[in-house]
């Protein structure tokens, strides 16, 4: 096979993969926008805010984290990019979320693959979660200032 045929096949495969990702990512983002319009995301953000404080993150950070944990890092990253574009998360917050998701994502499919070759599912999940929380919390303490009162709640109460 010559180089041009190889490059053409590579480009076709890349476009095919991007199309497959778009077929999943676009509906997730549209669904999240509908949930935002119905104020369900805000309610979920308030619910997860205490957990996000471990990482010095606002409650809004829960959305890309949950998507990344359930659907995988690619989809979590897509939601994270959208959160950056709409201004709900800043660059440092996105960096902390990116670290967490790089350490612990796809909590269903990845451990199941290892379970198929004999790993203990619960032990694997526990170790991944503890390691990712500790590493991310330490990184967040270095990168982000402490959250005394969530900035977004203060801004909303002043308006």
C-alpha positions as a printed Julia matrix, in Angstrom:
159×3 Matrix{Float64}:
   0.0     0.0    0.0
   1.48    3.37  -0.93
   1.65    6.4    1.35
  -1.21    8.3   -0.3
  -3.6     5.36   0.11
  -2.55    5.01   3.75
  -3.1     8.73   4.38
  -6.49    8.62   2.65
  -7.57    5.62   4.7
  -6.35    7.33   7.9
  -8.29   10.49   7.07
 -11.45    8.49   6.29
 -11.15    6.6    9.57
 -10.6     9.86  11.47
 -13.7    11.47   9.95
 -15.7     8.33  10.7
 -14.6     8.39  14.37
 -15.36   12.11  14.7
 -18.81   11.46  13.25
 -19.43    8.67  15.76
 -18.36   10.94  18.62
 -20.59   13.75  17.37
 -23.58   11.39  17.24
 -23.17   10.8   20.96
 -21.76   14.12  22.18
 -24.25   16.45  20.46
 -27.32   14.78  22.01
 -25.63   14.84  25.46
 -24.94   18.57  25.15
 -28.46   19.28  23.85
 -29.91   17.22  26.71
 -27.8    19.16  29.21
 -28.99   22.45  27.71
 -32.59   21.34  28.14
 -31.83   20.4   31.76
 -30.24   23.85  32.24
 -33.33   25.57  30.82
 -35.47   23.57  33.25
 -33.08   24.56  36.1
 -32.36   20.91  36.84
 -28.62   21.37  36.33
 -28.63   24.18  38.89
 -30.41   21.94  41.4
 -27.9    19.17  40.76
 -25.04   21.63  41.08
 -26.31   22.69  44.5
 -26.7    19.04  45.5
 -23.11   18.2   44.47
 -21.57   21.46  45.72
 -20.37   19.96  49.03
 -18.55   17.2   47.14
 -17.05   19.67  44.67
 -15.64   21.7   47.58
 -13.16   18.86  48.17
 -11.57   20.02  44.89
 -12.22   23.73  45.58
 -14.67   23.73  42.68
 -18.14   25.26  42.3
 -21.17   23.01  42.09
 -21.27   23.53  38.3
 -18.17   21.36  38.06
 -20.3    18.32  38.87
 -21.83   18.22  35.38
 -18.66   17.41  33.38
 -17.41   15.17  36.2
 -20.59   13.08  36.25
 -20.69   12.86  32.45
 -17.02   11.85  32.37
 -17.47    9.25  35.09
 -20.49    7.66  33.46
 -19.88    8.07  29.71
 -16.09    8.33  29.59
 -13.39   10.95  29.33
 -14.17   11.94  25.75
 -17.74   12.92  26.54
 -16.79   14.49  29.85
 -14.21   16.57  27.99
 -16.85   17.65  25.47
 -19.1    18.88  28.28
 -16.08   20.47  29.99
 -15.19   22.4   26.83
 -18.79   23.6   26.59
 -18.67   24.75  30.24
 -15.53   26.72  29.43
 -17.11   28.32  26.39
 -20.24   29.38  28.28
 -18.13   30.76  31.14
 -19.47   28.56  33.93
 -15.93   27.26  34.65
 -12.57   29.01  34.38
  -9.32   27.55  33.03
  -7.94   26.5   36.41
 -11.21   24.82  37.4
 -11.25   23.02  34.07
  -7.66   21.86  34.68
  -8.63   20.34  38.04
 -11.62   18.57  36.45
  -9.42   17.36  33.59
  -6.96   15.86  36.07
  -9.74   14.09  37.97
 -11.26   12.68  34.8
  -7.9    11.56  33.47
  -7.42    9.54  36.65
 -10.97    8.25  37.02
 -13.36    8.04  34.08
 -15.72    5.51  32.52
 -16.39    3.95  35.92
 -18.58    1.25  34.42
 -16.84    0.01  31.29
 -13.13    0.19  32.23
 -13.34   -1.8   35.49
 -15.63   -4.35  33.85
 -12.93   -5.03  31.28
 -10.43   -5.72  34.07
 -12.99   -7.81  35.94
 -13.25  -10.04  32.88
  -9.58  -10.96  33.34
  -9.9   -11.59  37.07
  -9.65   -8.21  38.86
 -11.82   -7.52  41.91
 -14.37   -4.94  40.68
 -15.08   -3.27  44.04
 -11.42   -3.11  45.03
 -10.5    -1.63  41.66
 -13.27    0.98  41.88
 -12.35    1.9   45.46
  -8.65    2.28  44.64
  -9.36    4.38  41.55
 -11.75    6.64  43.42
  -9.54    7.15  46.48
  -6.41    7.76  44.39
  -8.15   10.19  42.04
  -9.81   12.13  44.88
  -6.58   12.43  46.9
  -4.4    13.41  43.93
  -6.96   15.88  42.57
  -7.64   17.44  45.99
  -3.9    17.96  46.57
  -3.51   19.48  43.1
  -6.53   21.75  43.68
  -5.09   22.95  47.0
  -1.96   23.97  45.11
  -3.75   25.52  42.1
  -6.96   27.08  43.41
  -7.75   29.42  46.32
 -10.03   28.05  49.06
 -13.77   28.44  48.56
 -15.17   30.34  51.52
 -18.48   31.3   49.93
 -19.15   30.11  46.39
 -18.47   33.1   44.13
 -21.42   32.39  41.88
 -23.87   32.4   44.82
 -22.49   35.73  46.07
 -22.82   37.24  42.59
 -26.41   36.02  42.32
 -27.39   37.34  45.77
 -25.94   40.8   44.95
 -28.02   41.14  41.78
